[in-house]
Coordinates of C-alpha atoms in Angstrom, one line a residue:
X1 CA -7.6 1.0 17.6
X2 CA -5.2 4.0 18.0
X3 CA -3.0 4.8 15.4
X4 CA -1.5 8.2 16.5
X5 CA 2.1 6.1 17.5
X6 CA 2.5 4.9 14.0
X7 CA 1.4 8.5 12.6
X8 CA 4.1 9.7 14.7
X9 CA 6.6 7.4 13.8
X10 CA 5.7 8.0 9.7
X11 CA 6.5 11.7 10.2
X12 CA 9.5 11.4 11.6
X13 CA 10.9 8.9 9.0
X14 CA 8.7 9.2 5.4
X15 CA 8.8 12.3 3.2
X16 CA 6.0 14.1 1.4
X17 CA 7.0 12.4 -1.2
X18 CA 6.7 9.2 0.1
X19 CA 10.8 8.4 0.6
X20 CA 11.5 6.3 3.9
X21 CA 14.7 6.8 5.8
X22 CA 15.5 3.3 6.2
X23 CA 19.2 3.8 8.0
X24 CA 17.8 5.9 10.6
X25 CA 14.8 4.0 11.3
X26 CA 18.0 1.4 12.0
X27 CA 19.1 3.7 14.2
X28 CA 16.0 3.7 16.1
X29 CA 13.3 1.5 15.7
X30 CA 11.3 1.4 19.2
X31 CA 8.7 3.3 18.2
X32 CA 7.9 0.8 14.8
X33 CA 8.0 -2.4 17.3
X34 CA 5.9 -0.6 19.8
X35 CA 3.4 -0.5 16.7
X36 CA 3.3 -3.5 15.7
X37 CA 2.9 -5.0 19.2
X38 CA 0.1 -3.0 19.1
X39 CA -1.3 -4.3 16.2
X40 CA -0.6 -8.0 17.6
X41 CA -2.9 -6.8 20.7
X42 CA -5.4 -5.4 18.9
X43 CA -6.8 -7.3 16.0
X44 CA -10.3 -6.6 14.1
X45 CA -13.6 -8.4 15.5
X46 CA -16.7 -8.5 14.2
X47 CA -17.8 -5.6 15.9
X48 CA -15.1 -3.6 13.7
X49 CA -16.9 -1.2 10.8
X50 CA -15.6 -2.3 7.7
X51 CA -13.4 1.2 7.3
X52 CA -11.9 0.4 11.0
X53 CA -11.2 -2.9 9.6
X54 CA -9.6 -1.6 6.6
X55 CA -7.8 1.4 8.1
X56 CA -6.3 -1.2 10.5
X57 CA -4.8 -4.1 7.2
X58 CA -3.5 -1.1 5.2
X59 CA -1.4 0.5 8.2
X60 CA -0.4 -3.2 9.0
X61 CA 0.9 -4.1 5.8
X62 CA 2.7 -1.1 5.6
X63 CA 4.4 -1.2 9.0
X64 CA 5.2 -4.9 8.6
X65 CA 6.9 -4.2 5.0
X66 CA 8.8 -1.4 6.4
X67 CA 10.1 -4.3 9.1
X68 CA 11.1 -6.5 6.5
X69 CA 13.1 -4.4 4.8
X70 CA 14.9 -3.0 7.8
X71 CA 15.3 -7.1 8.8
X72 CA 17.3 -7.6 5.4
X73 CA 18.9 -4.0 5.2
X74 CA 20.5 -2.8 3.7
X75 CA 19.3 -4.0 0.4
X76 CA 19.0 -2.0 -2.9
X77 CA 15.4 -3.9 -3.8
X78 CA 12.5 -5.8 -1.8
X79 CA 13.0 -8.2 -4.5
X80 CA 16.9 -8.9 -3.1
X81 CA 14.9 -10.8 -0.1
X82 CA 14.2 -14.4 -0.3
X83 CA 10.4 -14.8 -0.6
X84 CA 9.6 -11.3 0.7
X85 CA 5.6 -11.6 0.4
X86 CA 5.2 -14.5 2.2
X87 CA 7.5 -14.5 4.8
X88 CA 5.6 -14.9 8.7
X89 CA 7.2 -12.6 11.4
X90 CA 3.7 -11.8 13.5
X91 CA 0.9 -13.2 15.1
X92 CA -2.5 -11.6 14.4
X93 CA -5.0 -13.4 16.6
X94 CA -3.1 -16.4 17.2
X95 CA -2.5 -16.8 13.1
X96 CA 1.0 -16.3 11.6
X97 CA 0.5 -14.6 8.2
X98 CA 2.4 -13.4 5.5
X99 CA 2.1 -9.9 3.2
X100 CA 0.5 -12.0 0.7
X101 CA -2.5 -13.5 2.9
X102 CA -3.0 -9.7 4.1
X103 CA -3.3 -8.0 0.7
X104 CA -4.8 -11.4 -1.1
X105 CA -7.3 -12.8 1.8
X106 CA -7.8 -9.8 3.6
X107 CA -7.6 -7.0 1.6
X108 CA -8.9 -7.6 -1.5
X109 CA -11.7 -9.7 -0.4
X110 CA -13.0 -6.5 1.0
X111 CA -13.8 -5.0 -2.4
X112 CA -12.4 -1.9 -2.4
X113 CA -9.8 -1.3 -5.4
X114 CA -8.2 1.9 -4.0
X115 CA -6.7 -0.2 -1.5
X116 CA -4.0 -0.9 -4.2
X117 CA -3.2 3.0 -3.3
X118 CA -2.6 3.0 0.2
X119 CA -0.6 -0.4 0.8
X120 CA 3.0 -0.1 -0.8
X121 CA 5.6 -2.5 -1.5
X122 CA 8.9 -0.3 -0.5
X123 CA 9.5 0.5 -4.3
X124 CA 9.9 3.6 -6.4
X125 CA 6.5 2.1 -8.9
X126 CA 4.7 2.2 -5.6
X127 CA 2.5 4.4 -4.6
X128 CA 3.8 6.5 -2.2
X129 CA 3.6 6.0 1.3
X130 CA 1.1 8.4 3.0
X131 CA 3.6 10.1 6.1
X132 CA 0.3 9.5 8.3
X133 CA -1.9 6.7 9.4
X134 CA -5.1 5.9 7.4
X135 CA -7.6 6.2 10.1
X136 CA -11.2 4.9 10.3
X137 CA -13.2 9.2 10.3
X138 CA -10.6 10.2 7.0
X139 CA -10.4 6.6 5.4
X140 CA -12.7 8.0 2.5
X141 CA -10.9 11.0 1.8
X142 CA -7.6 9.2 2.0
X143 CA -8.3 6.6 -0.1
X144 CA -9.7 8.9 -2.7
X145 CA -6.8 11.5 -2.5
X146 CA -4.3 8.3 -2.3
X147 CA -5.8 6.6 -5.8
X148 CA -5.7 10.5 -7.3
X149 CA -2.0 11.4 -6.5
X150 CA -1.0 7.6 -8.1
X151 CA -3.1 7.7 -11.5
X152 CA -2.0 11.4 -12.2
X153 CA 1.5 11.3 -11.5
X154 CA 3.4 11.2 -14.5
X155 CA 6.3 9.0 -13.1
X156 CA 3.7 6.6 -12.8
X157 CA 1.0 6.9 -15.5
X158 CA 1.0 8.1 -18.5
X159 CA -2.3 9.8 -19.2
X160 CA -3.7 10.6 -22.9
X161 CA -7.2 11.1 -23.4
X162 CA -6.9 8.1 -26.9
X163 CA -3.5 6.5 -25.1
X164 CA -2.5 4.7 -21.7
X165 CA 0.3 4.0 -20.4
X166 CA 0.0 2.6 -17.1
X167 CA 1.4 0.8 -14.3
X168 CA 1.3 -2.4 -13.8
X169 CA -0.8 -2.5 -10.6
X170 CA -3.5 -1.6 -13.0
X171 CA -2.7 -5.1 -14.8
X172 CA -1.9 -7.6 -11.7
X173 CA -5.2 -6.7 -10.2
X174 CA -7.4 -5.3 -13.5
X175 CA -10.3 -7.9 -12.0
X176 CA -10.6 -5.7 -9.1
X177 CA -10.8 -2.3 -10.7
X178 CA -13.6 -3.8 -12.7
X179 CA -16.5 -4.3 -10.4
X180 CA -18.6 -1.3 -11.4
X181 CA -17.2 -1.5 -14.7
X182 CA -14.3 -0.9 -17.5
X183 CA -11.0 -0.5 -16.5
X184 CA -11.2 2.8 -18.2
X185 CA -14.5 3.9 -16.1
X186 CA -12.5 3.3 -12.7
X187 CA -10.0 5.6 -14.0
X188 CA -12.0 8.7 -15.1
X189 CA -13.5 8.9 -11.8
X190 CA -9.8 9.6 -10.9
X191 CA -7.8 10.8 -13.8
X192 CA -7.3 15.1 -14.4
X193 CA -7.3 14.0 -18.0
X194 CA -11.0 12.5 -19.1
X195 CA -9.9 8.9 -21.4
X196 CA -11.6 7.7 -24.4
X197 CA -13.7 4.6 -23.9
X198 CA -11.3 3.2 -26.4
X199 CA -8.1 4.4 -25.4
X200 CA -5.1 2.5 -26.2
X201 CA -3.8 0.7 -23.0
X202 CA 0.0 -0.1 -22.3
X203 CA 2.0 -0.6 -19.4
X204 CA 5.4 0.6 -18.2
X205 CA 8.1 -1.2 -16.5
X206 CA 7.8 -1.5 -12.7
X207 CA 10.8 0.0 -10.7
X208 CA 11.6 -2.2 -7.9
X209 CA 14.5 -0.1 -6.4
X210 CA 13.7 0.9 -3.0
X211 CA 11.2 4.1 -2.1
X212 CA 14.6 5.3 0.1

């Protein structure tokens, strides 16, 4: 699987920072259907590495959120949409499925956490959209560079070495950042600040305004 057309469509329309130019991928969206037809035509077999595999649900998810919002724009929030996460707009392999079934049955059965970094919602508590594609050679790199960026930006955590405050990705899906241990140890293999094994935890309110 190929995923130069949707690197070339992200850096025409995302930021560094991760902002998406919603009213002129409105303008233009040919190149964001062409992708996603090509994700329809080219769905993961067994024969598929596991990185291909993930490389190929992460750039899907994001594509097919950045569809919905454009089918529902403009909107100040994905949250304005009726049932966002489990609308069905595509067939993957015959299967209609929603946002939901790729981040909870795909995704997160795959057991790695960082994938909480890479996939984003449209929303400013996001992480921040990643102006290329994740790709199956850099997937390593990108998911480690994606996780660091998130924990240490302020605007999302708040970092102490005795006191969290964190977003609440790190609550909704705490199980899955705790396979090799603490909540806490996940984080220090990330965090520019090293955290107390007993660090206070809190978490902040999530901002659901779009990443525009």
């Amino acid at each position: 699987m190929d995923h130069n057309l949707w690197t070339s469509f992200l850096q025409k329309h995302v930021s560094i920072t991760g902002q998406v130019d919603y009213k002129n991928i409105l303008a233009d969206d040919t190149e964001l259907k062409a992708y996603i037809q090509q994700l329809n035509n080219n769905t993961p077999n067994k024969n598929w590495s596991k990185n291909e595999t993930l490389a190929y649900w992460i750039n899907a998810y994001n594509a097919l959120t950045i569809d919905l919002i454009l089918r529902n724009y403009p909107v100040k929030s994905i949250k304005d949409i009726k049932d966002p996460w489990d609308q069905k707009y595509y067939s993957f392999n015959g299967q209609m499925l929603s946002l939901n079934q790729i981040e909870h049955d795909i995704l997160r059965k795959m057991d790695e956490p960082r994938i909480h970094f890479a996939i984003v919602c449209a929303s400013e508590s996001c992480p921040k959209l990643l102006n290329e594609a994740y790709v199956t050679n850099k997937l390593e790199e990108q998911l480690t560079n994606a996780t660091k960026t998130f924990v240490n930006d302020n605007s999302k955590n708040i970092i102490r070495s005795n006191q969290l405050e964190l977003s609440k990705i790190f609550k909704w899906f705490t199980k899955d950042f705790k396979q090799q241990g603490s909540l806490i140890d996940f984080l220090n293999q990330y965090s520019a600040v090293p955290i107390s094994d007993d660090a206070k935890i809190s978490y902040l309110e999530y901002n659901w305004d779009l990443n525009d």
